JSON list of C-alpha atoms in Angstrom, two decimals:
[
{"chain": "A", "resi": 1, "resn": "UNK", "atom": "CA", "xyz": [-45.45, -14.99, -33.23]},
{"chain": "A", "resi": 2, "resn": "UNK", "atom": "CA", "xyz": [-45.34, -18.87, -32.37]},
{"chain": "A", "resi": 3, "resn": "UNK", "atom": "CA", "xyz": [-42.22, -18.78, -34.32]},
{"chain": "A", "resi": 4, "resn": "UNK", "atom": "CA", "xyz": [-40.49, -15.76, -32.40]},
{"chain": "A", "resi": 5, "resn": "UNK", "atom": "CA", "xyz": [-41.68, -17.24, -28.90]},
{"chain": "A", "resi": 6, "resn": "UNK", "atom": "CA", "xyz": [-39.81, -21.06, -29.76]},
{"chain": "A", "resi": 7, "resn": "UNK", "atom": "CA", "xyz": [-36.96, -18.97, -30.43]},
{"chain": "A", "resi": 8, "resn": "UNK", "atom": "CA", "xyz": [-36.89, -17.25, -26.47]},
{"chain": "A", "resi": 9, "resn": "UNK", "atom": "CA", "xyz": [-33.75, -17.93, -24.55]},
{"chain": "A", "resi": 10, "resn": "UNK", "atom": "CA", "xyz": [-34.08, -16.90, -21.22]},
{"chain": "A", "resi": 11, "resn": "UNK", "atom": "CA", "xyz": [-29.78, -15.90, -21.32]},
{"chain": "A", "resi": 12, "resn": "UNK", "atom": "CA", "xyz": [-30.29, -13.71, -24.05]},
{"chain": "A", "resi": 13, "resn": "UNK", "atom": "CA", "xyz": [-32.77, -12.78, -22.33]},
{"chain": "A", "resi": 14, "resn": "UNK", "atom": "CA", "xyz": [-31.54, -11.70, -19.46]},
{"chain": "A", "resi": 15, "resn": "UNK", "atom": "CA", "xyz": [-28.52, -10.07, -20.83]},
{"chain": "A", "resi": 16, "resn": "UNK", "atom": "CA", "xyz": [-30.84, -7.75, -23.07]},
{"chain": "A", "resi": 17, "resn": "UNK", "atom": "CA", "xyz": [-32.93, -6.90, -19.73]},
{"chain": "A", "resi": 18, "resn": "UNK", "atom": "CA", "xyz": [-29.86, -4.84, -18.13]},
{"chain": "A", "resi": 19, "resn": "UNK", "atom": "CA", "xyz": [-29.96, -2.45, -21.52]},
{"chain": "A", "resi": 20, "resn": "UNK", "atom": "CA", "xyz": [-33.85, -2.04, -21.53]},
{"chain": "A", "resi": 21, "resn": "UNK", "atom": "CA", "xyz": [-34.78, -4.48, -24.03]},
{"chain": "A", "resi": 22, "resn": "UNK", "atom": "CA", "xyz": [-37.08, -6.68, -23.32]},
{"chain": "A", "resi": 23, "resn": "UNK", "atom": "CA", "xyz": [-36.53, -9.83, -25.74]},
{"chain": "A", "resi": 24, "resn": "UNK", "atom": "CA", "xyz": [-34.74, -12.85, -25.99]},
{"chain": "A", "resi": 25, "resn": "UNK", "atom": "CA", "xyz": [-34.14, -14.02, -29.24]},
{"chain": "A", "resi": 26, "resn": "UNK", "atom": "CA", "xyz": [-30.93, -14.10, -31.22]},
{"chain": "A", "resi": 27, "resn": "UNK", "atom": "CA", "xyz": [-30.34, -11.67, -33.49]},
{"chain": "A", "resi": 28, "resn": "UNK", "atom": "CA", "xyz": [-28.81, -13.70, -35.85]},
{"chain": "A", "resi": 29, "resn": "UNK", "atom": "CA", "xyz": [-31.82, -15.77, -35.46]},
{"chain": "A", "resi": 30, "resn": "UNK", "atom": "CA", "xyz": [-34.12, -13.41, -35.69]},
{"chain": "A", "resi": 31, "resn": "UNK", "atom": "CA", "xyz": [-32.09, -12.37, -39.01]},
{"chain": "A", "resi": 32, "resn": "UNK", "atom": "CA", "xyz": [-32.51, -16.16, -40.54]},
{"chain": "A", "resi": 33, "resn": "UNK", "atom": "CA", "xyz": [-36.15, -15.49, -39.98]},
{"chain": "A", "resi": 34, "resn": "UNK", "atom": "CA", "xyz": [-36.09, -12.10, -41.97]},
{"chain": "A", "resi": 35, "resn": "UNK", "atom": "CA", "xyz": [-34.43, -13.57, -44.35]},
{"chain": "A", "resi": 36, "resn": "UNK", "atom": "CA", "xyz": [-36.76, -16.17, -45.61]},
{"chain": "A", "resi": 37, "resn": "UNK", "atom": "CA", "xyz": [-39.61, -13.65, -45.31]},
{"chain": "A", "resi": 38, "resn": "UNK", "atom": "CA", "xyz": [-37.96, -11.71, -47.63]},
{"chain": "A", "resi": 39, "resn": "UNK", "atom": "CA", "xyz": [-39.63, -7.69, -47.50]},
{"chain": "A", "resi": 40, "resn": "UNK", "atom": "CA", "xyz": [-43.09, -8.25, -46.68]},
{"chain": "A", "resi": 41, "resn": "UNK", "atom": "CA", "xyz": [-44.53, -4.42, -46.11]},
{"chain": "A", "resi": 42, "resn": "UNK", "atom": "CA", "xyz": [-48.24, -5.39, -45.03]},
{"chain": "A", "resi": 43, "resn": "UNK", "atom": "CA", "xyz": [-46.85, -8.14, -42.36]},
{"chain": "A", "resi": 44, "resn": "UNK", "atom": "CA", "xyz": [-44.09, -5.72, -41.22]},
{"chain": "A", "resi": 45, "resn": "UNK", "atom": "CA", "xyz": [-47.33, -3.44, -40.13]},
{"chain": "A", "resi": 46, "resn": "UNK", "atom": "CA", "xyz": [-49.35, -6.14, -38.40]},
{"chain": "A", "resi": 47, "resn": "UNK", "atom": "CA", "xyz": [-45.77, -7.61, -36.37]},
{"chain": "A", "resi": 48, "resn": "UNK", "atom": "CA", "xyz": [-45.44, -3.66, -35.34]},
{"chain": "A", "resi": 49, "resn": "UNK", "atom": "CA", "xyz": [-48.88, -3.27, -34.20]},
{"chain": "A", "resi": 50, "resn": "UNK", "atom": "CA", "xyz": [-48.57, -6.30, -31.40]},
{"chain": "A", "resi": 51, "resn": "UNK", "atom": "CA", "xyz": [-46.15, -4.19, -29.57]},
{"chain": "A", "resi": 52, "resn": "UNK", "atom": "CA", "xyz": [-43.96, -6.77, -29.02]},
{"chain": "A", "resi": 53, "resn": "UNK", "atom": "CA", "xyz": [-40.30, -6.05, -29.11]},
{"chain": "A", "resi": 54, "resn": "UNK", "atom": "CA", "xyz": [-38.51, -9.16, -31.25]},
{"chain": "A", "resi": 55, "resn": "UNK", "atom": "CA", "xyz": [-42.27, -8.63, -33.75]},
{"chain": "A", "resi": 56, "resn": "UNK", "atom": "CA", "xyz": [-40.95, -5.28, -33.88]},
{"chain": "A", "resi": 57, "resn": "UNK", "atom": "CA", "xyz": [-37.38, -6.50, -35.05]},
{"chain": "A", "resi": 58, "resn": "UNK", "atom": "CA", "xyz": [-38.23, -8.80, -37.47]},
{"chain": "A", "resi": 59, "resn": "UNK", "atom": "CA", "xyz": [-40.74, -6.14, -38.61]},
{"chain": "A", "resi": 60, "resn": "UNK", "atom": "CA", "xyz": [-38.00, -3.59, -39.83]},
{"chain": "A", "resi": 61, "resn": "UNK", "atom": "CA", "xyz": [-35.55, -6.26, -41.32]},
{"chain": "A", "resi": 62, "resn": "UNK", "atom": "CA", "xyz": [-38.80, -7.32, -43.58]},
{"chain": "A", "resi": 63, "resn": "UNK", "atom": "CA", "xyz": [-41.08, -3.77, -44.27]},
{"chain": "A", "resi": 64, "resn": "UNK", "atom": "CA", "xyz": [-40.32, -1.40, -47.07]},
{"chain": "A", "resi": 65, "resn": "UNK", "atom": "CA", "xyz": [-38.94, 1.87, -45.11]},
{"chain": "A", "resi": 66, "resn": "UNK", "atom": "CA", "xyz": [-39.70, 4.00, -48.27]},
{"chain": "A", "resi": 67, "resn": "UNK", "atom": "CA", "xyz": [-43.30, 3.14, -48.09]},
{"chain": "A", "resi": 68, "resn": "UNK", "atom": "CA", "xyz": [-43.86, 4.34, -44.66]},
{"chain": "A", "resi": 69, "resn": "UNK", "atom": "CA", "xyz": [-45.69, 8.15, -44.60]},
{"chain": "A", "resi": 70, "resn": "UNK", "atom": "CA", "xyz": [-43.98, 10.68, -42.44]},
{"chain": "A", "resi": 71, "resn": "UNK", "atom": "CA", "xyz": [-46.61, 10.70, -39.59]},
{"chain": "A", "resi": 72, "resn": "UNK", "atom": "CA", "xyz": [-46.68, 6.86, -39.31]},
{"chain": "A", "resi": 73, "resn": "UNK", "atom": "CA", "xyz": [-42.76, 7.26, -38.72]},
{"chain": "A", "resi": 74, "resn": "UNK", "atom": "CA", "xyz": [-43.17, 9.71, -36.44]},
{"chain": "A", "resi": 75, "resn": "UNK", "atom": "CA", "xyz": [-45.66, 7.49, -34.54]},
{"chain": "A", "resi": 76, "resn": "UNK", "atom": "CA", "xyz": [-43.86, 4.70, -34.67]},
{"chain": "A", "resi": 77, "resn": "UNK", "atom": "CA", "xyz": [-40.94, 6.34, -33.17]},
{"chain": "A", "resi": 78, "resn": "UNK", "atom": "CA", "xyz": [-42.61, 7.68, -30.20]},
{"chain": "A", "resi": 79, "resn": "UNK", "atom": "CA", "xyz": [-44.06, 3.89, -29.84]},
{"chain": "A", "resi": 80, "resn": "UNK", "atom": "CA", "xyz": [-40.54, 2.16, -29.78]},
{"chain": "A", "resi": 81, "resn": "UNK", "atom": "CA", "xyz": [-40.60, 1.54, -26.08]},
{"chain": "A", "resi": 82, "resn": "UNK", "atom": "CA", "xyz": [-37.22, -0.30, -26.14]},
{"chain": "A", "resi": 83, "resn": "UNK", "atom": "CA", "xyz": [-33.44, 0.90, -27.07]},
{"chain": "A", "resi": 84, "resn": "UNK", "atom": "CA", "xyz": [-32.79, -1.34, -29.92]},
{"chain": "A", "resi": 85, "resn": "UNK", "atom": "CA", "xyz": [-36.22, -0.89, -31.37]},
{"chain": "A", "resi": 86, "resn": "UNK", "atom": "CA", "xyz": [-35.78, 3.19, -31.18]},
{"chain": "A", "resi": 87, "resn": "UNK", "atom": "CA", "xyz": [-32.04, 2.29, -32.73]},
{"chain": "A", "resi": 88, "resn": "UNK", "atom": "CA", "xyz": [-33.41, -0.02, -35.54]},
{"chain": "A", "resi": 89, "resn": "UNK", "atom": "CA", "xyz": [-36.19, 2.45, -36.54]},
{"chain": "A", "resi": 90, "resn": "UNK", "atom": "CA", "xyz": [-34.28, 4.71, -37.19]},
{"chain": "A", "resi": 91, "resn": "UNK", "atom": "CA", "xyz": [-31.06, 3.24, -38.86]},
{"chain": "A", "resi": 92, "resn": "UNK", "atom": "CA", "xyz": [-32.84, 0.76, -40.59]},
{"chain": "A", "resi": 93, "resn": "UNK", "atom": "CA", "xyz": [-36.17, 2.69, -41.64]},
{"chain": "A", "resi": 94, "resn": "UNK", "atom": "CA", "xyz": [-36.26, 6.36, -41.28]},
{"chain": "A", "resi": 95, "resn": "UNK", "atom": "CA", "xyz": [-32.48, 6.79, -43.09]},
{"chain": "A", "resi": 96, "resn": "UNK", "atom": "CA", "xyz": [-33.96, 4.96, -45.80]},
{"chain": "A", "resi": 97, "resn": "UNK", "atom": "CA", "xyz": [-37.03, 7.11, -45.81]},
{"chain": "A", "resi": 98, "resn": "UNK", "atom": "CA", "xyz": [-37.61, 10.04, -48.56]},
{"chain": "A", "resi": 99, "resn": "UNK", "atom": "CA", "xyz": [-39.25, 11.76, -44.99]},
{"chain": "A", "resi": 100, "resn": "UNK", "atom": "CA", "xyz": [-35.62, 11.62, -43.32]},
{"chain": "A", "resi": 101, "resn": "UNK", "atom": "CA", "xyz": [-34.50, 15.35, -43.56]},
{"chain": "A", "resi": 102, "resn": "UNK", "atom": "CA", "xyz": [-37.94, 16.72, -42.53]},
{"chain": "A", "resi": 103, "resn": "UNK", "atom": "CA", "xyz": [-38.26, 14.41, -39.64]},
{"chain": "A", "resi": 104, "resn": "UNK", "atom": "CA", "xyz": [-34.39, 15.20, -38.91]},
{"chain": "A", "resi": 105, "resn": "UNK", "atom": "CA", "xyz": [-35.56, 19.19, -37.95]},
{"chain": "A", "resi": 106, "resn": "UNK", "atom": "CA", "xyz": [-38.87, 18.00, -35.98]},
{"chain": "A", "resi": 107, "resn": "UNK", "atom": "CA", "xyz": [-36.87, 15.44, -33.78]},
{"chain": "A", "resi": 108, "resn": "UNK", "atom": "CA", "xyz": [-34.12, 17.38, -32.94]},
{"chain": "A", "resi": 109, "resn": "UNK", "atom": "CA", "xyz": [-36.10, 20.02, -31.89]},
{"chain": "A", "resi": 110, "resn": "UNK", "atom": "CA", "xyz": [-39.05, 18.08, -29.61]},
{"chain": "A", "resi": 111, "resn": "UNK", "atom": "CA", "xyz": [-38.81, 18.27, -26.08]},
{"chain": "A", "resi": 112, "resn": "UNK", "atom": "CA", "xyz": [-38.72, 14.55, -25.52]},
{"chain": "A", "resi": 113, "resn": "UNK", "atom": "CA", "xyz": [-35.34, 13.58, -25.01]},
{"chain": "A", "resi": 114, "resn": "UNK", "atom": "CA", "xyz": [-35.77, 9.87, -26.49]},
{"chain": "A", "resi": 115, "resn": "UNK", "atom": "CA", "xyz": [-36.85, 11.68, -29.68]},
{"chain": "A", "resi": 116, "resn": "UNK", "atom": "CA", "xyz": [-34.92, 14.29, -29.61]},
{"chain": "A", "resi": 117, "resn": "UNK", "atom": "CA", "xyz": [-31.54, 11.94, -30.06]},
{"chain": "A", "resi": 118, "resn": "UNK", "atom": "CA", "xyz": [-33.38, 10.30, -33.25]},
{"chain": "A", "resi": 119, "resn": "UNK", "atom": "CA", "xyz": [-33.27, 13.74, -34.77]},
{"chain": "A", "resi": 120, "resn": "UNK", "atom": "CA", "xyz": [-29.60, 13.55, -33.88]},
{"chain": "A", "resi": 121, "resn": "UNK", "atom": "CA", "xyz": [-28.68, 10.50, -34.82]},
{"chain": "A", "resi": 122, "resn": "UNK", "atom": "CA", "xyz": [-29.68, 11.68, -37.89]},
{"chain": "A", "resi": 123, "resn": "UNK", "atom": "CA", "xyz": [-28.05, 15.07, -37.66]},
{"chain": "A", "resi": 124, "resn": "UNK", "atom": "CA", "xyz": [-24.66, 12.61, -37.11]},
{"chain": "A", "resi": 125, "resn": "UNK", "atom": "CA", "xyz": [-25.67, 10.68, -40.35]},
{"chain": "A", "resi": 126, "resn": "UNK", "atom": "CA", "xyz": [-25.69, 13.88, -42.09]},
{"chain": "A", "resi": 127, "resn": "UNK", "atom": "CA", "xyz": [-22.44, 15.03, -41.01]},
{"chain": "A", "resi": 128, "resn": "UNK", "atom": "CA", "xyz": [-20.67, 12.06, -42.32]},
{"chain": "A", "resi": 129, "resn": "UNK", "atom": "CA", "xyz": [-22.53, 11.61, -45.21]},
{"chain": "A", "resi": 130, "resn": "UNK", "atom": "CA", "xyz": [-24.39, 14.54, -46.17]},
{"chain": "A", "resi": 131, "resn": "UNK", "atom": "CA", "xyz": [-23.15, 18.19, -44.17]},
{"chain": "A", "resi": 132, "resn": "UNK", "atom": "CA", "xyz": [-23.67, 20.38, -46.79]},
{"chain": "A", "resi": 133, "resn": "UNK", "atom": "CA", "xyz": [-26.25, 22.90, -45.48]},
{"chain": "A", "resi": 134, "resn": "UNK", "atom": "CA", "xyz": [-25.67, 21.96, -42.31]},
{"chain": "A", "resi": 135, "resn": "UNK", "atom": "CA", "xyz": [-23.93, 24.68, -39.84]},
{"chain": "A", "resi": 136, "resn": "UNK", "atom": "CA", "xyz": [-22.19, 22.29, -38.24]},
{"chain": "A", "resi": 137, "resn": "UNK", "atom": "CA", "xyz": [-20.45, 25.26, -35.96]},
{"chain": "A", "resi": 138, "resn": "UNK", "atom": "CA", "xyz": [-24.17, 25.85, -34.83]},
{"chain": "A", "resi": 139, "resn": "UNK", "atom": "CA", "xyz": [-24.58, 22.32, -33.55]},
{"chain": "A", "resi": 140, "resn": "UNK", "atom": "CA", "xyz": [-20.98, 22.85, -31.76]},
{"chain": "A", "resi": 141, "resn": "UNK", "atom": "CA", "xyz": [-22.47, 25.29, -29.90]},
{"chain": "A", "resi": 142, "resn": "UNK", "atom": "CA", "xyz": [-25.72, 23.36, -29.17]},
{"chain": "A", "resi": 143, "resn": "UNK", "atom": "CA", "xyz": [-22.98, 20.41, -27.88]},
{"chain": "A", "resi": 144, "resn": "UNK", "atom": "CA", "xyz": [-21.20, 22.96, -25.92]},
{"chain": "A", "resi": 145, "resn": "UNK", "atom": "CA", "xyz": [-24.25, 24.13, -24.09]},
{"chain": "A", "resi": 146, "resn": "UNK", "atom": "CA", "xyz": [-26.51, 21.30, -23.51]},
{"chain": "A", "resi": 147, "resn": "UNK", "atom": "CA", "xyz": [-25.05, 17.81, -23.37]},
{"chain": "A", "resi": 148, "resn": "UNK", "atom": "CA", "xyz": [-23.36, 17.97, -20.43]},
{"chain": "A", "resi": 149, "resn": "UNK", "atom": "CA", "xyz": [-26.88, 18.01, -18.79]},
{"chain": "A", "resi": 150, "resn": "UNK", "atom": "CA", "xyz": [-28.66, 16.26, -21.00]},
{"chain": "A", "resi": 151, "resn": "UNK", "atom": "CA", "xyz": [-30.24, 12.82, -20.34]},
{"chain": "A", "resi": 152, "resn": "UNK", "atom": "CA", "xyz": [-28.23, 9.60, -21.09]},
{"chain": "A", "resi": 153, "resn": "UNK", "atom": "CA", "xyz": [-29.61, 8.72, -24.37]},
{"chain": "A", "resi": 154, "resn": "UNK", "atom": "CA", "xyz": [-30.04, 12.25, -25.42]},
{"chain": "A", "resi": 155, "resn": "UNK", "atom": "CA", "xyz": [-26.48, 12.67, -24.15]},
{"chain": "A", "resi": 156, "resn": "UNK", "atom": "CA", "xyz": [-25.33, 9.51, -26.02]},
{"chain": "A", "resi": 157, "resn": "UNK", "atom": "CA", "xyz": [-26.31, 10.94, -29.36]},
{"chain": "A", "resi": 158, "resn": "UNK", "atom": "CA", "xyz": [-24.95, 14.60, -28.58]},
{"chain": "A", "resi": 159, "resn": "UNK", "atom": "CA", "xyz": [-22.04, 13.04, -28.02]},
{"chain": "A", "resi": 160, "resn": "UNK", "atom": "CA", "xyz": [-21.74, 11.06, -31.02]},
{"chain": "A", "resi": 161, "resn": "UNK", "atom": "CA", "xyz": [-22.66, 14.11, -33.49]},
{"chain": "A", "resi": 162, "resn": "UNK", "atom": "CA", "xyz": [-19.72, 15.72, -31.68]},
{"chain": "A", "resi": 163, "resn": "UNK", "atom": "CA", "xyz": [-17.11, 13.17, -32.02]},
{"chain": "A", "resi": 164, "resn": "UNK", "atom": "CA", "xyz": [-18.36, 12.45, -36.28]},
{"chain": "A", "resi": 165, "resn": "UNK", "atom": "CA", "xyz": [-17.97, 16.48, -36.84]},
{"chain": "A", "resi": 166, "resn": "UNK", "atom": "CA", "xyz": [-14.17, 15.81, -35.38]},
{"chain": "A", "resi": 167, "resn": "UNK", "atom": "CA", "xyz": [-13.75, 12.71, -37.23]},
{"chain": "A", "resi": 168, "resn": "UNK", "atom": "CA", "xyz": [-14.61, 14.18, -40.66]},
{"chain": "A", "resi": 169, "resn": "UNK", "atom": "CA", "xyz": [-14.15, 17.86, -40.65]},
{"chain": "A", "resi": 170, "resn": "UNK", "atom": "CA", "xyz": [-11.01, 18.60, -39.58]},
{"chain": "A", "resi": 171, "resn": "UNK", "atom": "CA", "xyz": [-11.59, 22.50, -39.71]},
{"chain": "A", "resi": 172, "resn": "UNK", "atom": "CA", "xyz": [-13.91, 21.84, -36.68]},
{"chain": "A", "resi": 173, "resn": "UNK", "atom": "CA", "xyz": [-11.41, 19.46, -34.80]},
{"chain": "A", "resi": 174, "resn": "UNK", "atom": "CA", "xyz": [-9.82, 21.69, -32.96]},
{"chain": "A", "resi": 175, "resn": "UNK", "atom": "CA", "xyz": [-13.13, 23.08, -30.95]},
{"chain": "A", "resi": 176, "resn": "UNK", "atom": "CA", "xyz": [-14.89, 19.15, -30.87]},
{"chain": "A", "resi": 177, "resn": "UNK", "atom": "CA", "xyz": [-11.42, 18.30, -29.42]},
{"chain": "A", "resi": 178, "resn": "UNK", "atom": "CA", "xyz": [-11.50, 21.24, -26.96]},
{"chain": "A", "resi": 179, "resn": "UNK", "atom": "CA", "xyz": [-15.59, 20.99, -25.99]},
{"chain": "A", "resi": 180, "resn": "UNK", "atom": "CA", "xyz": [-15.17, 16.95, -24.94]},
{"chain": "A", "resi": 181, "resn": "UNK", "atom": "CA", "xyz": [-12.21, 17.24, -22.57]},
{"chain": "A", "resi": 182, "resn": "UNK", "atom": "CA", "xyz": [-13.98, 20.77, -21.30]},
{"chain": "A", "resi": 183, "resn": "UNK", "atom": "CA", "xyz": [-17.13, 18.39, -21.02]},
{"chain": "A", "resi": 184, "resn": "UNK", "atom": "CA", "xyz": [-15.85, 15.48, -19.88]},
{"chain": "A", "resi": 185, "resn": "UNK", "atom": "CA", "xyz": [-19.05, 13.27, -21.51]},
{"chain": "A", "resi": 186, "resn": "UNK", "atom": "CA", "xyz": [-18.41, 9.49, -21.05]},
{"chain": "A", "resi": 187, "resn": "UNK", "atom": "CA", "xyz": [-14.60, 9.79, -20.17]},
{"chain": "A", "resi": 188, "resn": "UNK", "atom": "CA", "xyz": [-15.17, 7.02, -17.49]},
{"chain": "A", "resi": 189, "resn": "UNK", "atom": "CA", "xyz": [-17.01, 5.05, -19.38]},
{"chain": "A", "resi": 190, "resn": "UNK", "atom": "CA", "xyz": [-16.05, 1.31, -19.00]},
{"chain": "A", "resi": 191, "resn": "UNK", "atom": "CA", "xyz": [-14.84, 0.05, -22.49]},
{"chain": "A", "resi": 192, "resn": "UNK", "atom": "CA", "xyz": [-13.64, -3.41, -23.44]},
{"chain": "A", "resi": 193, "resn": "UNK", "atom": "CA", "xyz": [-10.64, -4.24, -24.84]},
{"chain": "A", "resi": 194, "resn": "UNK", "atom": "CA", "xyz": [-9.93, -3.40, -28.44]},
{"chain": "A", "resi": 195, "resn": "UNK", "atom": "CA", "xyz": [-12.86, -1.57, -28.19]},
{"chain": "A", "resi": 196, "resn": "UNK", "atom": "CA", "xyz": [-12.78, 2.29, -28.92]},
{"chain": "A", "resi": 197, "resn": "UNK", "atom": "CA", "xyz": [-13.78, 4.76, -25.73]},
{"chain": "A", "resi": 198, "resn": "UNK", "atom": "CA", "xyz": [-16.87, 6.85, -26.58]},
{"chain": "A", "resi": 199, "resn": "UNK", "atom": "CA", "xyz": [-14.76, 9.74, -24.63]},
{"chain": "A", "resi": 200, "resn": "UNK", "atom": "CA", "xyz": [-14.98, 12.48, -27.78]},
{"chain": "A", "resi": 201, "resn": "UNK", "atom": "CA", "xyz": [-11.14, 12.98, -27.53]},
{"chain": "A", "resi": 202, "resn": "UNK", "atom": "CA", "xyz": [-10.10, 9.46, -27.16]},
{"chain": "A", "resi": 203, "resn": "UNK", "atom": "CA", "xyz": [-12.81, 8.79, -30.31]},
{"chain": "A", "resi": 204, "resn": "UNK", "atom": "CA", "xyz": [-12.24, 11.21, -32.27]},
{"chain": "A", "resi": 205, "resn": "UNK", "atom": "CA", "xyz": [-8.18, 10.86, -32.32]},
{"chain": "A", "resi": 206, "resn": "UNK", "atom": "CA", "xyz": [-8.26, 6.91, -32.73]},
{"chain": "A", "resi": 207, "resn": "UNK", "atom": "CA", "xyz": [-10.71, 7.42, -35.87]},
{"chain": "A", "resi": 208, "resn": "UNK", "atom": "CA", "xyz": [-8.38, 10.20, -37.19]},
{"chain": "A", "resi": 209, "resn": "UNK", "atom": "CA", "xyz": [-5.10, 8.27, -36.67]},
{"chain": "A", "resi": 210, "resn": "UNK", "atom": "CA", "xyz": [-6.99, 4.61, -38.73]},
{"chain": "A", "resi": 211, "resn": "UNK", "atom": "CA", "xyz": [-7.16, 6.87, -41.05]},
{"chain": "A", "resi": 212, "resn": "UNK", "atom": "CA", "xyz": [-4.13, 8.66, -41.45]},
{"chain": "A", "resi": 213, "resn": "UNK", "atom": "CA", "xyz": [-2.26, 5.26, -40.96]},
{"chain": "A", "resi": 214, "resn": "UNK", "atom": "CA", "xyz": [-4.50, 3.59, -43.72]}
]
């Protein structure tokens, strides 16, 4: 923890304070650090428990996800008070997890929208990597009828489900197509240059076209 708090910098700091996260250490440091821990599982469980958000980080680059029971993920995920935490836990733990698929059905269903996108963030991970079983014209219609309203991080991950399903399943391109200019999700939102829009449309025809062209 003495370690983490020499590496503060009050820009990166600041920076990570206007998306939520309250931290200001380097990633890349942070990384270094992880790195000469090497996967330490019991001291991944003691840097979660102080609640602090760059413990927290360095906790998931050096724990063993596959160790973790489902409840204690389920927990955990309810306790990641910050974006990037939330986001780490569950790209960098629960995927890895042999409790993914069930927890995948619970999130997506709960009524708290912060957990709710976890369950579709790994919905999304299915559908590039994994759709068989899924009805992914039953999630289209879930899309259709609910992100438009739903809140912003909830939306966010709605929104990416939608644009993977027309990125790699070009039977259901048409109606992904159709449902984000209908919806209108993030069509605004400010992008940087050489950057790809998280519009649906705009997303899901630049992805399309890399491919095509490569």
């Amino acid at each position: 923890m003495d370690e983490l708090a020499g590496l503060e910098d009050p820009k990166v700091r600041e920076v990570n304070e206007k998306h939520g996260d309250d931290h200001g250490v380097n990633l890349g440091r942070l990384r270094a650090v992880a790195k000469r821990l090497k996967t330490q599982h019991e001291l991944a469980r003691r840097l979660w428990e102080t609640d602090d958000t760059a413990a927290r980080l360095l906790a998931m680059l050096i724990c063993r996800p596959k160790a973790f029971e489902r409840d204690e993920l389920d927990a955990m995920l309810r306790e990641a008070r910050t974006p990037k935490v939330h986001d780490w836990l569950v790209n960098y733990v629960v995927k890895k997890s042999p409790h993914a698929e069930e927890l995948r059905l619970a999130w997506q269903a709960d009524p708290d929208p912060v957990v709710a996108s976890a369950g579709w963030a790994l919905t999304t991970e299915r559908v590039a990597r994994k759709p068989e079983g899924l009805d992914l014209a039953g999630l289209l219609d879930v899309v259709e009828a609910e992100m438009k309203d739903a809140p912003d991080r909830l939306q966010w991950a709605m929104n990416h489900c939608l644009a993977q399903i027309g990125i790699e399943h070009e039977q259901h391109r048409a109606r992904a197509l159709d449902i984000g200019e209908r919806l209108e999700v993030l069509k605004d939102y400010p992008t940087s240059p050489g950057c790809t829009s998280p519009y649906a449309p705009v997303w899901i025809g630049e992805m399309v076209r890399r491919r095509n062209d490569g």
